[in-house]
Amino acid sequence: MKNPYAVETVRIKKCVNEAPDVRTLLLDKKMDFNPGQFVMVSLLGFGESAISISSYPDLQITFRRAGNVTNALFEKCTGDEIGLRGPFGKPYPLNEIAGKHILLASGGCGIAPIRSLLKYYLLNENSFSGASLFFGARNPSMILYKNELKEWRKSFEVHLTVDQANSEWEGNVGVVSLLLEEFKLPANAAAVVCGPSIMIKSVAETLGKKGMPESDMIVSLERNMRCGLGKCGRCNIAEKFVCLDGPNFRWSDIKWRV
Amino acid sequence: MFIKKSALAAFVNSAARKIDFYAPTGNAFEKVKFFDEINLSDKTLFSAKKILFPPEEELFSFKNNETRTKTVSKNTVIFGLRPCDLSAFEYLDAFFKDDPYYTKRREKTILVGLQCVSRFKNCFCHLTDSFYSDYYDALLVEEAGGFFIDVKTDAARKLFKPAKRLMERGGGKELLSRIKNKLAEKDLEINDAVIDSFAKDCFSCCACTSVCPTCTCFDILDKLDELNRGKRVRVWDSCQLQNFTRVAGGFIFRKERLDRINQRIYCKFDYSKKRFGRMSCVGCGRCIDVCNKSINIFEVLGNEKPLRC
């Protein structure tokens, strides 16, 4: 029997500072995963943390320093080793959203798994009818993946907004759902949403008003996870475990508990 | 078959010398050496789950980035398990079926049951369909002067081989078949108003989840011996604690006590049914026995009152 708690040591190939307290690590490991899945990152002695995979098909993770493990992880850089388990969780339902216009709405670090899907999209552009990205950050310095935005804009629309603008910011100010209100929803669209639960709720509500069926909205949820195996008992929403059945759910299946 | 009490005692005294022999000693299931230490007439305060799912268990030890895993498996007998406890192990076996630590222990464990003939205080197994369970390797039913014994599996036959010559034909097969004629399973409905009243009483002490034979929630912690050396352990945790669902950044998903009690009640009677096809509550009533506020989990199932005996 394979030990699901065994940790594999993986080297950090590259480390990129995305924003204050947010970092992306490229890991030297071939892993068989799909966009929307996550890994358990270990620093022996500090503990383990569930972190979204933020790229495809290469293995990258993007995280904000927020707790014990991520604080310690922030000390690690190119050449250092970390522990890894995974991948865990169910990926985005790629077959279901194939052929559709995918509307990606993300807030803060919630863009990490969305970027994985975007990279998949760029490799399989022909199997979708289009994409548009909506990204809300707390302030202009918290906009992640700044270097890639230009490249992305060649293939799909990118809409940015910030909660608090500074003197240099000329773009939108306000929450993501405000941006969406002005957006003309293409026919045959599906949404993929990741961010704080208040943002998920308001985005879902806005999209609902625009006529998108709740079963076409895929939302990614955050919970405390210790094992990734549906055993430790803390990430469940009713009988569904976010680590096993999620983290990506159809809004229609889960909205009553978010 | 029938075995006299003195013969069973002789068997236990001899078997307990060679293998880890756990049996009820009053409050808990403990490792015993002699039959005289065993108490077969009471319900234990703690369940037997800790023998296969210890309160703290090493997942692996580490030094720098090197890890070493050791799994423990010793020949073990758990003796004197009530039907509710047998039913609990049936649930745990399904729950932990992919868990190498649990299954390694379980593979070498023999379950010897002890059929109840009446209910203890706070017992509710007539509602959870666990007044009788066939999930045993061997089962004892107390009779005048001794026990009726059903040795069912090969592992149990091997264990009881030395006692075979001490067994006699006969014994209360009829009694067992009468017990097997279980009370009809009822369609249970959860009354949410009762859960609301529990939330006013409960103070999240977690006694209920500690004694429960099917509570499995755990935390994973790293314990350091030196800066570069230590072990990763799995320790019991409880859904009743506020920080159980806290994420980095401080948000707590089940912050209110009501949410946490809801979680426990629905986990026992509803979620487990959806995930494992059976409820995880086995009606042992231990959570009622230990509750400081006399919260009775079965009150949520309508007007069912405990059957006193």
Short mmCIF file of C-alpha atoms in Angstrom, two decimals, chain B residues 106-249:
data_model
loop_
_atom_site.label_atom_id
_atom_site.label_comp_id
_atom_site.label_asym_id
_atom_site.label_seq_id
_atom_site.Cartn_x
_atom_site.Cartn_y
_atom_site.Cartn_z
CA ARG B 106 -5.72 -4.14 11.74
CA GLU B 107 -4.44 -7.02 9.62
CA LYS B 108 -2.90 -8.62 12.70
CA THR B 109 -5.79 -7.92 15.00
CA ILE B 110 -8.44 -10.40 16.09
CA LEU B 111 -11.75 -9.08 17.35
CA VAL B 112 -13.42 -11.15 20.06
CA GLY B 113 -16.92 -9.90 20.73
CA LEU B 114 -19.10 -10.13 23.80
CA GLN B 115 -22.81 -10.10 23.07
CA CYS B 116 -24.91 -7.84 25.25
CA VAL B 117 -28.05 -9.42 26.61
CA SER B 118 -29.46 -6.22 28.02
CA ARG B 119 -28.74 -2.53 27.57
CA PHE B 120 -26.59 -0.35 29.76
CA LYS B 121 -27.50 3.16 30.79
CA ASN B 122 -27.71 5.54 27.81
CA CYS B 123 -27.33 2.76 25.24
CA PHE B 124 -29.13 3.41 21.97
CA CYS B 125 -28.03 0.56 19.75
CA HIS B 126 -31.64 -0.34 19.05
CA LEU B 127 -31.77 2.83 16.95
CA THR B 128 -28.47 2.38 15.18
CA ASP B 129 -28.96 -1.29 14.35
CA SER B 130 -25.96 -2.40 16.39
CA PHE B 131 -27.43 -4.45 19.22
CA TYR B 132 -25.98 -7.34 17.33
CA SER B 133 -23.05 -7.29 14.90
CA ASP B 134 -21.58 -10.19 12.94
CA TYR B 135 -18.33 -8.26 12.45
CA TYR B 136 -16.32 -10.50 14.78
CA ASP B 137 -13.71 -13.20 14.58
CA ALA B 138 -15.15 -14.90 17.63
CA LEU B 139 -18.15 -14.04 19.75
CA LEU B 140 -18.95 -14.84 23.36
CA VAL B 141 -22.41 -14.89 24.87
CA GLU B 142 -22.52 -15.22 28.64
CA GLU B 143 -24.54 -18.14 30.00
CA ALA B 144 -24.79 -19.83 33.37
CA GLY B 145 -21.32 -21.02 34.33
CA GLY B 146 -19.61 -19.93 31.16
CA PHE B 147 -19.98 -18.69 27.62
CA PHE B 148 -21.48 -19.79 24.37
CA ILE B 149 -18.68 -19.23 21.86
CA ASP B 150 -18.87 -18.85 18.11
CA VAL B 151 -15.42 -19.08 16.51
CA LYS B 152 -15.97 -17.75 13.03
CA THR B 153 -12.78 -16.94 11.17
CA ASP B 154 -9.55 -18.83 10.51
CA ALA B 155 -7.60 -16.31 12.55
CA ALA B 156 -9.88 -16.93 15.52
CA ARG B 157 -9.74 -20.72 15.05
CA LYS B 158 -5.95 -20.51 15.24
CA LEU B 159 -6.14 -18.32 18.35
CA PHE B 160 -8.61 -20.60 20.13
CA LYS B 161 -6.94 -23.85 19.04
CA PRO B 162 -5.31 -24.44 22.45
CA ALA B 163 -8.74 -24.04 24.07
CA LYS B 164 -10.53 -26.35 21.71
CA ARG B 165 -10.28 -29.37 23.96
CA LEU B 166 -11.80 -27.30 26.77
CA MET B 167 -14.91 -26.52 24.73
CA GLU B 168 -18.05 -28.55 24.96
CA ARG B 169 -20.85 -29.06 22.54
CA GLY B 170 -23.95 -27.05 23.08
CA GLY B 171 -24.47 -23.54 24.28
CA GLY B 172 -27.21 -21.07 23.64
CA LYS B 173 -27.51 -20.98 19.91
CA GLU B 174 -31.16 -20.10 20.36
CA LEU B 175 -30.25 -17.09 22.46
CA LEU B 176 -28.02 -15.80 19.69
CA SER B 177 -30.61 -16.36 17.02
CA ARG B 178 -33.13 -14.55 19.19
CA ILE B 179 -30.75 -11.62 19.46
CA LYS B 180 -30.08 -11.72 15.74
CA ASN B 181 -33.75 -11.15 15.28
CA LYS B 182 -32.92 -7.51 15.49
CA LEU B 183 -35.21 -4.66 16.18
CA ALA B 184 -36.43 -3.26 12.92
CA GLU B 185 -34.37 -0.36 11.65
CA LYS B 186 -36.21 2.88 11.95
CA ASP B 187 -36.20 5.76 9.57
CA LEU B 188 -34.43 8.38 11.61
CA GLU B 189 -35.04 12.05 11.17
CA ILE B 190 -32.84 14.75 12.61
CA ASN B 191 -34.68 17.44 14.55
CA ASP B 192 -32.75 20.67 14.02
CA ALA B 193 -34.55 22.51 16.84
CA VAL B 194 -32.98 20.09 19.32
CA ILE B 195 -29.52 20.82 17.92
CA ASP B 196 -30.15 24.52 18.57
CA SER B 197 -30.83 23.72 22.23
CA PHE B 198 -27.62 21.66 22.46
CA ALA B 199 -25.66 24.68 21.23
CA LYS B 200 -26.88 26.66 24.22
CA ASP B 201 -25.64 24.00 26.64
CA CYS B 202 -22.42 22.72 25.09
CA PHE B 203 -19.11 24.28 26.02
CA SER B 204 -16.96 22.44 23.51
CA CYS B 205 -15.03 20.31 25.97
CA CYS B 206 -14.64 17.53 23.38
CA ALA B 207 -15.28 14.72 25.85
CA CYS B 208 -17.86 13.31 23.42
CA THR B 209 -15.45 13.10 20.49
CA SER B 210 -12.72 11.59 22.68
CA VAL B 211 -14.78 8.67 23.87
CA CYS B 212 -16.62 8.09 20.60
CA PRO B 213 -15.63 4.82 18.92
CA THR B 214 -16.06 6.29 15.43
CA CYS B 215 -14.71 9.84 15.75
CA THR B 216 -11.66 9.94 13.52
CA CYS B 217 -10.68 13.59 13.11
CA PHE B 218 -7.00 14.29 13.50
CA ASP B 219 -4.36 16.94 13.15
CA ILE B 220 -0.89 16.51 11.70
CA LEU B 221 1.95 18.13 13.64
CA ASP B 222 5.71 18.28 13.38
CA LYS B 223 7.52 17.71 16.65
CA LEU B 224 11.15 18.69 16.89
CA ASP B 225 13.75 16.93 19.01
CA GLU B 226 16.51 19.18 17.74
CA LEU B 227 16.48 21.89 15.08
CA ASN B 228 16.98 19.44 12.23
CA ARG B 229 15.51 16.29 13.71
CA GLY B 230 12.04 15.29 14.76
CA LYS B 231 8.91 13.45 13.78
CA ARG B 232 5.64 14.12 12.05
CA VAL B 233 2.74 12.85 14.11
CA ARG B 234 -0.96 12.41 13.67
CA VAL B 235 -2.89 13.36 16.80
CA TRP B 236 -6.58 13.18 17.65
CA ASP B 237 -8.40 16.41 17.08
CA SER B 238 -12.02 17.41 17.54
CA CYS B 239 -14.58 19.07 15.32
CA GLN B 240 -15.94 20.72 18.47
CA LEU B 241 -12.90 22.97 18.85
CA GLN B 242 -13.19 26.43 17.39
CA ASN B 243 -9.75 26.48 15.77
CA PHE B 244 -10.39 23.18 14.02
CA THR B 245 -11.45 24.91 10.80
CA ARG B 246 -9.24 27.99 11.09
CA VAL B 247 -7.25 28.87 7.98
CA ALA B 248 -4.10 30.97 7.63
CA GLY B 249 -5.17 34.56 7.87
#
